[in-house]
mmCIF file of C-alpha atoms and ligand atoms in Angstrom:
data_model
loop_
_atom_site.group_PDB
_atom_site.id
_atom_site.type_symbol
_atom_site.label_atom_id
_atom_site.label_comp_id
_atom_site.label_asym_id
_atom_site.label_seq_id
_atom_site.Cartn_x
_atom_site.Cartn_y
_atom_site.Cartn_z
ATOM 1 C CA UNK A 295 -1.775 -23.657 17.274
ATOM 2 C CA UNK A 296 1.573 -22.925 15.816
ATOM 3 C CA UNK A 297 1.850 -20.404 13.384
ATOM 4 C CA UNK A 298 3.188 -23.364 10.470
ATOM 5 C CA UNK A 299 0.253 -24.888 11.314
ATOM 6 C CA UNK A 300 -1.966 -22.480 10.350
ATOM 7 C CA UNK A 301 -0.018 -21.788 7.289
ATOM 8 C CA UNK A 302 -0.259 -26.127 6.532
ATOM 9 C CA UNK A 303 -4.247 -25.656 7.114
ATOM 10 C CA UNK A 304 -4.193 -22.310 4.914
ATOM 11 C CA UNK A 305 -2.024 -24.238 1.879
ATOM 12 C CA UNK A 306 -4.569 -27.147 1.864
ATOM 13 C CA UNK A 307 -7.363 -25.390 1.861
ATOM 14 C CA UNK A 308 -6.214 -23.227 -0.766
ATOM 15 C CA UNK A 309 -5.769 -26.056 -2.690
ATOM 16 C CA UNK A 310 -8.692 -27.206 -1.957
ATOM 17 C CA UNK A 311 -10.970 -23.881 -3.180
ATOM 18 C CA UNK A 312 -8.708 -23.318 -5.475
ATOM 19 C CA UNK A 313 -7.902 -20.183 -3.969
ATOM 20 C CA UNK A 314 -4.965 -17.650 -4.516
ATOM 21 C CA UNK A 315 -3.787 -15.446 -1.061
ATOM 22 C CA UNK A 316 -2.348 -12.678 -2.242
ATOM 23 C CA UNK A 317 -0.438 -10.267 0.511
ATOM 24 C CA UNK A 318 1.333 -6.658 0.418
ATOM 25 C CA UNK A 319 4.199 -6.133 1.613
ATOM 26 C CA UNK A 320 3.354 -4.465 5.564
ATOM 27 C CA UNK A 321 1.836 -7.750 6.108
ATOM 28 C CA UNK A 322 2.934 -10.080 9.347
ATOM 29 C CA UNK A 323 6.103 -12.137 8.040
ATOM 30 C CA UNK A 324 4.301 -15.382 8.694
ATOM 31 C CA UNK A 325 1.471 -14.216 5.909
ATOM 32 C CA UNK A 326 4.145 -13.147 3.585
ATOM 33 C CA UNK A 327 5.553 -16.543 3.791
ATOM 34 C CA UNK A 328 2.512 -18.103 2.992
ATOM 35 C CA UNK A 329 0.991 -15.598 -0.072
ATOM 36 C CA UNK A 330 0.934 -17.424 -3.300
ATOM 37 C CA UNK A 331 1.659 -13.779 -4.177
ATOM 38 C CA UNK A 332 3.390 -10.891 -2.697
ATOM 39 C CA UNK A 333 4.088 -7.227 -4.050
ATOM 40 C CA UNK A 334 3.150 -3.286 -3.370
ATOM 41 C CA UNK A 335 0.059 -2.186 -4.379
ATOM 42 C CA UNK A 336 0.514 -1.878 -7.978
ATOM 43 C CA UNK A 337 1.825 -4.893 -8.214
ATOM 44 C CA UNK A 338 -0.971 -6.543 -6.391
ATOM 45 C CA UNK A 339 -3.573 -5.126 -8.331
ATOM 46 C CA UNK A 340 -1.644 -6.401 -11.757
ATOM 47 C CA UNK A 341 -1.769 -9.877 -9.952
ATOM 48 C CA UNK A 342 -5.238 -9.502 -8.790
ATOM 49 C CA UNK A 343 -6.335 -8.519 -12.764
ATOM 50 C CA UNK A 344 -4.228 -12.092 -13.971
ATOM 51 C CA UNK A 345 -5.152 -14.372 -11.230
ATOM 52 C CA UNK A 346 -7.657 -17.656 -13.146
ATOM 53 C CA UNK A 347 -8.577 -18.624 -9.549
ATOM 54 C CA UNK A 348 -12.049 -19.010 -7.934
ATOM 55 C CA UNK A 349 -11.081 -17.215 -5.058
ATOM 56 C CA UNK A 350 -9.116 -14.104 -4.127
ATOM 57 C CA UNK A 351 -7.877 -14.082 -0.186
ATOM 58 C CA UNK A 352 -6.548 -10.629 0.050
ATOM 59 C CA UNK A 353 -4.498 -10.128 3.108
ATOM 60 C CA UNK A 354 -3.584 -6.470 2.837
ATOM 61 C CA UNK A 355 -6.499 -3.670 3.446
ATOM 62 C CA UNK A 356 -10.040 -2.925 2.065
ATOM 63 C CA UNK A 357 -9.220 -0.450 -0.628
ATOM 64 C CA UNK A 358 -6.541 -3.260 -1.851
ATOM 65 C CA UNK A 359 -9.080 -6.017 -1.622
ATOM 66 C CA UNK A 360 -11.563 -3.523 -3.892
ATOM 67 C CA UNK A 361 -9.259 -2.617 -6.412
ATOM 68 C CA UNK A 362 -9.334 -6.887 -6.963
ATOM 69 C CA UNK A 363 -12.899 -6.865 -6.917
ATOM 70 C CA UNK A 364 -13.046 -3.875 -9.314
ATOM 71 C CA UNK A 365 -10.615 -6.044 -11.887
ATOM 72 C CA UNK A 366 -11.819 -9.566 -11.608
ATOM 73 C CA UNK A 367 -15.815 -9.268 -10.981
ATOM 74 C CA UNK A 368 -16.571 -12.605 -11.512
ATOM 75 C CA UNK A 369 -14.276 -13.844 -8.925
ATOM 76 C CA UNK A 370 -15.163 -13.966 -5.120
ATOM 77 C CA UNK A 371 -12.643 -11.802 -2.980
ATOM 78 C CA UNK A 372 -12.146 -11.773 0.124
ATOM 79 C CA UNK A 373 -10.467 -9.766 3.286
ATOM 80 C CA UNK A 374 -10.339 -11.868 6.318
ATOM 81 C CA UNK A 375 -10.923 -9.079 8.693
ATOM 82 C CA UNK A 376 -13.405 -5.974 7.902
ATOM 83 C CA UNK A 377 -11.589 -3.803 10.125
ATOM 84 C CA UNK A 378 -8.743 -3.493 7.811
ATOM 85 C CA UNK A 379 -9.056 -0.089 6.524
ATOM 86 C CA UNK A 380 -6.976 2.879 5.586
ATOM 87 C CA UNK A 381 -6.616 6.163 7.354
ATOM 88 C CA UNK A 382 -5.384 7.597 4.283
ATOM 89 C CA UNK A 383 -8.288 5.991 2.242
ATOM 90 C CA UNK A 384 -10.671 7.417 4.859
ATOM 91 C CA UNK A 385 -9.044 11.077 4.483
ATOM 92 C CA UNK A 386 -11.065 11.062 1.043
ATOM 93 C CA UNK A 387 -14.752 11.102 1.327
ATOM 94 C CA UNK A 388 -16.459 10.710 -1.981
ATOM 95 C CA UNK A 389 -19.192 13.142 -1.315
ATOM 96 C CA UNK A 390 -16.246 15.958 -0.774
ATOM 97 C CA UNK A 391 -13.894 14.713 -3.344
ATOM 98 C CA UNK A 392 -17.341 15.307 -5.750
ATOM 99 C CA UNK A 393 -17.842 18.780 -4.703
ATOM 100 C CA UNK A 394 -14.075 19.840 -4.864
ATOM 101 C CA UNK A 395 -14.279 18.316 -8.317
ATOM 102 C CA UNK A 396 -17.261 20.102 -9.503
ATOM 103 C CA UNK A 397 -15.745 23.419 -7.966
ATOM 104 C CA UNK A 398 -12.575 23.250 -10.032
ATOM 105 C CA UNK A 399 -14.029 22.400 -13.553
ATOM 106 C CA UNK A 400 -11.595 21.440 -16.592
ATOM 107 C CA UNK A 401 -9.193 19.120 -14.271
ATOM 108 C CA UNK A 402 -7.722 15.660 -15.265
ATOM 109 C CA UNK A 403 -8.504 13.944 -11.838
ATOM 110 C CA UNK A 404 -5.679 11.508 -10.702
ATOM 111 C CA UNK A 405 -5.999 9.350 -7.704
ATOM 112 C CA UNK A 406 -3.854 7.085 -5.772
ATOM 113 C CA UNK A 407 -5.088 3.443 -5.135
ATOM 114 C CA UNK A 408 -5.473 3.939 -1.485
ATOM 115 C CA UNK A 409 -9.521 5.134 -2.473
ATOM 116 C CA UNK A 410 -12.944 4.082 -2.206
ATOM 117 C CA UNK A 411 -14.561 2.706 -5.165
ATOM 118 C CA UNK A 412 -16.572 5.282 -5.027
ATOM 119 C CA UNK A 413 -13.509 7.445 -5.013
ATOM 120 C CA UNK A 414 -11.938 5.566 -8.173
ATOM 121 C CA UNK A 415 -15.045 6.181 -9.527
ATOM 122 C CA UNK A 416 -15.001 9.745 -9.630
ATOM 123 C CA UNK A 417 -11.406 9.480 -11.213
ATOM 124 C CA UNK A 418 -10.021 9.691 -14.719
ATOM 125 C CA UNK A 419 -6.728 7.742 -14.001
ATOM 126 C CA UNK A 420 -5.807 6.099 -10.842
ATOM 127 C CA UNK A 421 -1.803 5.729 -9.669
ATOM 128 C CA UNK A 422 0.443 4.017 -7.110
ATOM 129 C CA UNK A 423 3.481 5.422 -5.483
ATOM 130 C CA UNK A 424 5.341 3.409 -7.899
ATOM 131 C CA UNK A 425 4.077 5.236 -10.932
ATOM 132 C CA UNK A 426 2.081 8.747 -10.044
ATOM 133 C CA UNK A 427 5.084 10.263 -11.324
ATOM 134 C CA UNK A 428 4.907 8.978 -14.897
ATOM 135 C CA UNK A 429 1.323 8.938 -14.693
ATOM 136 C CA UNK A 430 1.477 13.226 -13.825
ATOM 137 C CA UNK A 431 4.458 13.070 -16.237
ATOM 138 C CA UNK A 432 2.305 11.182 -19.241
ATOM 139 C CA UNK A 433 0.121 14.126 -19.471
ATOM 140 C CA UNK A 434 0.738 17.161 -21.364
ATOM 141 C CA UNK A 435 2.547 20.076 -19.145
ATOM 142 C CA UNK A 436 -0.753 22.343 -19.826
ATOM 143 C CA UNK A 437 -3.140 20.104 -18.550
ATOM 144 C CA UNK A 438 -4.588 20.997 -15.068
ATOM 145 C CA UNK A 439 -4.536 18.312 -12.317
ATOM 146 C CA UNK A 440 -6.389 17.739 -9.652
ATOM 147 C CA UNK A 441 -4.438 14.771 -7.379
ATOM 148 C CA UNK A 442 -5.976 12.950 -4.780
ATOM 149 C CA UNK A 443 -5.599 11.649 -1.333
ATOM 150 C CA UNK A 444 -1.720 11.819 -0.098
ATOM 151 C CA UNK A 445 -0.773 15.471 0.551
ATOM 152 C CA UNK A 446 2.710 14.388 0.393
ATOM 153 C CA UNK A 447 3.467 12.246 -2.809
ATOM 154 C CA UNK A 448 1.309 14.942 -4.523
ATOM 155 C CA UNK A 449 3.603 17.878 -3.122
ATOM 156 C CA UNK A 450 6.771 15.761 -3.678
ATOM 157 C CA UNK A 451 5.558 14.901 -7.564
ATOM 158 C CA UNK A 452 5.047 18.656 -7.953
ATOM 159 C CA UNK A 453 8.398 19.444 -5.986
ATOM 160 C CA UNK A 454 9.865 17.071 -8.961
ATOM 161 C CA UNK A 455 8.200 17.893 -11.637
ATOM 162 C CA UNK A 456 7.627 21.685 -11.133
ATOM 163 C CA UNK A 457 4.335 21.236 -11.978
ATOM 164 C CA UNK A 458 1.845 24.349 -10.890
ATOM 165 C CA UNK A 459 -1.191 23.241 -12.530
ATOM 166 C CA UNK A 460 -1.669 20.310 -10.190
ATOM 167 C CA UNK A 461 -4.275 20.900 -6.960
ATOM 168 C CA UNK A 462 -3.484 18.672 -4.226
ATOM 169 C CA UNK A 463 -6.031 17.245 -1.948
ATOM 170 C CA UNK A 464 -5.320 17.695 1.818
ATOM 171 C CA UNK A 465 -4.947 13.537 2.808
ATOM 172 C CA UNK A 466 -2.258 11.997 5.275
ATOM 173 C CA UNK A 467 -1.311 8.071 6.278
ATOM 174 C CA UNK A 468 -1.211 8.312 9.849
ATOM 175 C CA UNK A 469 1.663 5.463 9.623
ATOM 176 C CA UNK A 470 3.900 7.577 7.529
ATOM 177 C CA UNK A 471 2.717 11.507 8.780
ATOM 178 C CA UNK A 472 3.987 9.951 12.103
ATOM 179 C CA UNK A 473 7.683 9.566 10.646
ATOM 180 C CA UNK A 474 9.935 12.612 13.135
ATOM 181 C CA UNK A 475 12.677 13.839 11.314
ATOM 182 C CA UNK A 476 14.399 14.370 14.759
ATOM 183 C CA UNK A 477 14.086 10.728 15.695
ATOM 184 C CA UNK A 478 15.750 9.876 11.962
ATOM 185 C CA UNK A 479 18.557 11.909 12.916
ATOM 186 C CA UNK A 480 19.019 11.017 15.843
ATOM 187 C CA UNK A 481 19.012 7.321 14.544
ATOM 188 C CA UNK A 482 21.100 8.325 11.242
ATOM 189 C CA UNK A 483 24.103 9.815 14.313
ATOM 190 C CA UNK A 484 24.374 6.434 15.599
ATOM 191 C CA UNK A 485 24.479 5.236 12.445
ATOM 192 C CA UNK A 486 26.542 7.507 10.233
ATOM 193 C CA UNK A 487 27.323 4.848 7.746
ATOM 194 C CA UNK A 488 23.055 4.110 7.300
ATOM 195 C CA UNK A 489 21.797 5.081 3.995
ATOM 196 C CA UNK A 490 18.047 6.460 4.232
ATOM 197 C CA UNK A 491 15.023 4.868 2.443
ATOM 198 C CA UNK A 492 11.791 6.725 2.686
ATOM 199 C CA UNK A 493 8.461 5.927 1.374
ATOM 200 C CA UNK A 494 6.930 9.191 -0.546
ATOM 201 C CA UNK A 495 3.679 9.405 1.404
ATOM 202 C CA UNK A 496 6.190 10.804 4.778
ATOM 203 C CA UNK A 497 6.418 14.639 4.929
ATOM 204 C CA UNK A 498 8.721 16.483 3.021
ATOM 205 C CA UNK A 499 10.775 17.419 5.884
ATOM 206 C CA UNK A 500 11.361 13.258 6.111
ATOM 207 C CA UNK A 501 11.840 13.227 2.404
ATOM 208 C CA UNK A 502 14.575 15.603 2.407
ATOM 209 C CA UNK A 503 16.611 13.582 4.707
ATOM 210 C CA UNK A 504 16.643 10.550 2.781
ATOM 211 C CA UNK A 505 19.159 8.913 -0.144
ATOM 212 C CA UNK A 506 16.565 7.262 -1.732
ATOM 213 C CA UNK A 507 12.793 8.330 -2.763
ATOM 214 C CA UNK A 508 10.640 5.153 -3.566
ATOM 215 C CA UNK A 509 7.333 2.856 -3.296
ATOM 216 C CA UNK A 510 7.430 -0.110 -1.441
ATOM 217 C CA UNK A 511 8.980 -2.353 -3.831
ATOM 218 C CA UNK A 512 11.065 0.441 -4.825
ATOM 219 C CA UNK A 513 12.895 0.727 -1.554
ATOM 220 C CA UNK A 514 13.282 -3.527 -1.532
ATOM 221 C CA UNK A 515 14.798 -3.277 -5.456
ATOM 222 C CA UNK A 516 17.197 -0.658 -4.594
ATOM 223 C CA UNK A 517 18.062 -2.201 -0.941
ATOM 224 C CA UNK A 518 18.855 -5.483 -2.665
ATOM 225 C CA UNK A 519 20.794 -3.833 -5.436
ATOM 226 C CA UNK A 520 22.922 -1.122 -3.625
ATOM 227 C CA UNK A 521 26.423 -1.927 -1.569
ATOM 228 C CA UNK A 522 25.566 -0.524 1.245
ATOM 229 C CA UNK A 523 25.368 -2.840 4.152
ATOM 230 C CA UNK A 524 23.162 -0.700 6.670
ATOM 231 C CA UNK A 525 19.556 1.143 5.704
ATOM 232 C CA UNK A 526 17.283 3.020 7.987
ATOM 233 C CA UNK A 527 13.930 2.066 7.013
ATOM 234 C CA UNK A 528 11.685 4.766 7.087
ATOM 235 C CA UNK A 529 7.864 3.099 5.753
ATOM 236 C CA UNK A 530 6.021 0.730 7.486
ATOM 237 C CA UNK A 531 8.184 -1.741 9.223
ATOM 238 C CA UNK A 532 6.792 -5.031 7.557
ATOM 239 C CA UNK A 533 8.331 -4.464 4.390
ATOM 240 C CA UNK A 534 11.889 -5.039 6.273
ATOM 241 C CA UNK A 535 11.103 -8.830 6.547
ATOM 242 C CA UNK A 536 11.453 -9.084 2.503
ATOM 243 C CA UNK A 537 14.830 -7.226 2.627
ATOM 244 C CA UNK A 538 16.339 -8.948 4.718
ATOM 245 C CA UNK A 539 15.617 -11.916 2.974
ATOM 246 C CA UNK A 540 16.700 -10.755 -0.158
ATOM 247 C CA UNK A 541 19.651 -9.167 1.872
ATOM 248 C CA UNK A 542 20.602 -11.648 4.701
ATOM 249 C CA UNK A 543 24.055 -9.787 5.370
ATOM 250 C CA UNK A 544 22.510 -6.305 5.507
ATOM 251 C CA UNK A 545 20.977 -4.013 8.491
ATOM 252 C CA UNK A 546 17.350 -2.793 8.121
ATOM 253 C CA UNK A 547 16.644 -0.635 11.304
ATOM 254 C CA UNK A 548 12.696 0.730 11.747
ATOM 255 C CA UNK A 549 12.488 4.268 12.877
ATOM 256 C CA UNK A 550 9.550 4.371 15.803
ATOM 257 C CA UNK A 551 6.947 6.678 14.947
ATOM 258 C CA UNK A 552 7.234 10.610 16.408
ATOM 259 C CA UNK A 553 3.891 10.354 18.307
ATOM 260 C CA UNK A 554 2.531 7.078 19.841
ATOM 261 C CA UNK A 555 -0.746 5.999 17.748
ATOM 262 C CA UNK A 556 -1.415 2.245 17.077
ATOM 263 C CA UNK A 557 -2.548 -0.212 19.462
ATOM 264 C CA UNK A 558 -0.511 -2.188 20.935
ATOM 265 C CA UNK A 559 0.592 -5.210 18.441
ATOM 266 C CA UNK A 560 2.420 -8.276 19.286
ATOM 267 C CA UNK A 561 5.387 -8.962 16.848
ATOM 268 C CA UNK A 562 8.784 -8.980 17.259
ATOM 269 C CA UNK A 563 9.174 -5.223 16.607
ATOM 270 C CA UNK A 564 7.656 -3.190 19.844
ATOM 271 C CA UNK A 565 8.721 0.486 19.109
ATOM 272 C CA UNK A 566 7.895 0.215 15.427
ATOM 273 C CA UNK A 567 5.700 1.946 13.696
ATOM 274 C CA UNK A 568 3.189 -0.607 12.254
ATOM 275 C CA UNK A 569 0.146 0.142 10.296
ATOM 276 C CA UNK A 570 -2.250 -1.413 12.476
ATOM 277 C CA UNK A 571 -4.772 -2.215 9.820
ATOM 278 C CA UNK A 572 -2.556 -4.346 7.698
ATOM 279 C CA UNK A 573 -1.559 -6.305 11.201
ATOM 280 C CA UNK A 574 -4.401 -6.739 12.236
ATOM 281 C CA UNK A 575 -5.044 -9.805 9.796
ATOM 282 C CA UNK A 576 -2.980 -13.036 10.838
ATOM 283 C CA UNK A 577 -3.013 -16.450 9.625
ATOM 284 C CA UNK A 578 -5.679 -17.806 11.690
ATOM 285 C CA UNK A 579 -7.997 -14.582 10.381
ATOM 286 C CA UNK A 580 -6.992 -15.958 6.941
ATOM 287 C CA UNK A 581 -7.840 -19.607 7.412
ATOM 288 C CA UNK A 582 -11.512 -19.343 9.033
ATOM 289 C CA UNK A 583 -11.934 -16.795 6.038
ATOM 290 C CA UNK A 584 -11.184 -18.766 3.302
ATOM 291 C CA UNK A 585 -12.994 -21.892 4.783
ATOM 292 C CA UNK A 586 -16.087 -19.932 5.877
ATOM 293 C CA UNK A 587 -15.704 -17.548 2.602
ATOM 294 C CA UNK A 588 -16.002 -14.322 4.368
ATOM 295 C CA UNK A 589 -15.772 -11.548 4.203
ATOM 296 C CA UNK A 590 -16.515 -11.096 0.518
ATOM 297 C CA UNK A 591 -16.635 -7.530 -1.257
ATOM 298 C CA UNK A 592 -19.172 -6.402 -3.163
ATOM 299 C CA UNK A 593 -19.514 -3.062 -4.920
ATOM 300 C CA UNK A 594 -22.655 -1.960 -6.836
ATOM 301 C CA UNK A 595 -22.033 -2.567 -10.730
ATOM 302 C CA UNK A 596 -22.278 0.998 -11.838
ATOM 303 C CA UNK A 597 -19.484 2.046 -9.201
ATOM 304 C CA UNK A 598 -17.258 -0.687 -10.464
ATOM 305 C CA UNK A 599 -17.788 -0.292 -14.086
ATOM 306 C CA UNK A 600 -16.029 3.729 -13.748
ATOM 307 C CA UNK A 601 -13.909 1.997 -11.542
ATOM 308 C CA UNK A 602 -12.547 -0.022 -13.393
ATOM 309 C CA UNK A 603 -11.988 2.523 -16.194
ATOM 310 C CA UNK A 604 -9.523 4.475 -13.999
ATOM 311 C CA UNK A 605 -7.697 2.047 -12.877
ATOM 312 C CA UNK A 606 -7.288 0.185 -16.250
ATOM 313 C CA UNK A 607 -6.160 4.137 -17.600
ATOM 314 C CA UNK A 608 -3.321 2.981 -14.976
ATOM 315 C CA UNK A 609 -2.538 -0.212 -15.825
ATOM 316 C CA UNK A 610 -2.019 0.709 -19.864
ATOM 317 C CA UNK A 611 0.195 3.394 -19.304
HETATM 318 P P1 LIG B 825 2.891 1.249 -1.642
HETATM 319 O O1 LIG B 825 1.849 1.522 -3.223
HETATM 320 O O2 LIG B 825 4.016 1.143 -1.515
HETATM 321 O O3 LIG B 825 2.525 -0.048 -2.258
HETATM 322 O O4 LIG B 825 2.198 1.273 -1.173
HETATM 323 C C1 LIG B 825 0.553 0.919 -0.235
HETATM 324 C C2 LIG B 825 0.362 1.547 0.596
HETATM 325 O O5 LIG B 825 -0.708 1.641 1.644
HETATM 326 C C3 LIG B 825 1.288 2.530 1.194
HETATM 327 O O6 LIG B 825 1.298 2.997 3.065
HETATM 328 FE FE1 LIG B 826 -3.582 2.831 4.780
HETATM 329 FE FE2 LIG B 826 -1.030 4.144 5.381
HETATM 330 FE FE3 LIG B 826 -1.692 1.691 6.252
HETATM 331 FE FE4 LIG B 826 -0.983 1.854 3.891
HETATM 332 S S1 LIG B 826 0.079 2.391 5.730
HETATM 333 S S2 LIG B 826 -2.459 1.408 4.439
HETATM 334 S S3 LIG B 826 -1.380 4.335 3.385
HETATM 335 S S4 LIG B 826 -2.853 3.732 7.053
#
């Protein structure tokens, strides 16, 4: 079946079931195009908290769908493929994180939303790459912090704030970690007029090359308002679809990974650094998910309540 036919079937079924489709910017272009709401992880958690739909289909990864369920427990939240995980969330196991917190009493725990509900339940305030700096800066300077799970984002924030009383968990996202400074420099030599845009989950040596560092939504907003005509995009290439839509006259160059990591993904970007967890979802899986109301996200109420508190502490800020 053609992509346009799947998209039509999804639209019809969404109406019949009073469902809403939320999609992250790293999703396949055709999935982004059929979504009711598109955003970065912060915007999607806000949208999930506000929707009045009966069913939320989450075209993103598991922790994002879990966040939607935490904020909207009465709604049915579906993820179209149960294997849509996240290497960053997987790098922070709740048991190990609890041990770390117990070993360092007196610290306020800030966790990136890229974590399981169990890790969120151990957290005081959640954050995303959009608001991590603001959240750290909202705490008194002498307040000790545990920041998890992304070490690159944590160390980036430490370098901006000069905060020494912040312990950073040793987790990474395999996609952002795979970008190499050498490949970016080579691309910049070929396109000296291009600006380098990077996500803070990238390594320090990559961030040092960047003209602008920001969350997925911040990179998109910057590329739309900036005067430059060419950009080297150092994050998951799914975002380029929206960058190109907002700025059809500009050129956006994806960066291949330093080390190949992903399974072969059928898209228009053969050598791209795709997140295979994001790209595992396609239109057919979304349609079947809605049709059979699978795969439903469930969270024990005790865990959900604690995790909700940490997310609401973030949203209220
Ligand atoms: P954003 O907070 O920029 O949406 O990032 C989510 C993510 O998965 C980054 O890899
Ligand atoms: Fe997780 Fe990285 Fe994929 Fe984002 S890009 S969902 S952090 S594995």
